[in-house]
Structure formats: C-alpha cells, structure tokens
Amino acid sequence: MSRQHALMLALALEILVVGAYNADRYRRPGISVDMPLTRGHVIV
C-alpha cells in the first residue's frame, strides 16, 4: 500500500470518528412540549 493510500485511509477514519462524536453531541433545536422517557427524543 502506498503512502498516499495510507494517508487517505487515515483521513477517512478520522472523519468517521469525529463525525460519530459530533453526531452524539448534537441536539436539534426545538421547544419541548413533552419529554418522553427515551433520552434525546423531543416532541415538538
């Protein structure tokens, strides 16, 4: 495997890890009308 392919693979892995981390932290804007028992779910 060439160095260029290794760098592209490392970049793709980093994007997946950072994306998964940011997706877990993201909260959609909305006004909470009823808070269900499932964390992260908001009924608006």
C-alpha positions as CSV (number, residue, x, y, z in Angstrom):
1,M,0.0,0.0,0.0
2,S,1.4,3.4,-1.0
3,R,1.9,6.2,1.4
4,Q,-0.8,8.2,-0.3
5,H,-3.4,5.4,0.2
6,A,-2.4,5.1,3.8
7,L,-2.9,8.8,4.3
8,M,-6.3,8.8,2.6
9,L,-7.4,5.8,4.8
10,A,-6.2,7.6,8.0
11,L,-8.2,10.7,6.9
12,A,-11.3,8.7,6.2
13,L,-11.1,7.0,9.6
14,E,-10.6,10.4,11.3
15,I,-13.6,11.8,9.6
16,L,-15.7,8.8,10.7
17,V,-14.6,9.1,14.3
18,V,-15.1,12.9,14.5
19,G,-18.4,12.6,12.8
20,A,-19.7,10.0,15.2
21,Y,-18.5,12.1,18.1
22,N,-20.2,15.2,16.9
23,A,-23.4,13.4,16.0
24,D,-23.7,12.2,19.6
25,R,-23.3,15.7,21.0
26,Y,-25.8,17.4,18.5
27,R,-29.1,18.5,19.9
28,R,-31.8,19.6,17.4
29,P,-33.4,22.9,18.2
30,G,-37.0,22.7,19.4
31,I,-39.4,23.6,22.1
32,S,-40.0,20.8,24.5
33,V,-43.7,20.1,24.9
34,D,-43.5,16.6,26.4
35,M,-40.3,14.9,27.5
36,P,-40.5,11.2,26.7
37,L,-38.5,8.6,28.6
38,T,-36.1,8.0,25.7
39,R,-33.2,10.4,26.1
40,G,-32.6,12.6,23.1
41,H,-36.2,12.4,21.8
42,V,-38.2,15.6,22.0
43,I,-41.9,16.0,20.9
44,V,-42.4,19.5,19.5
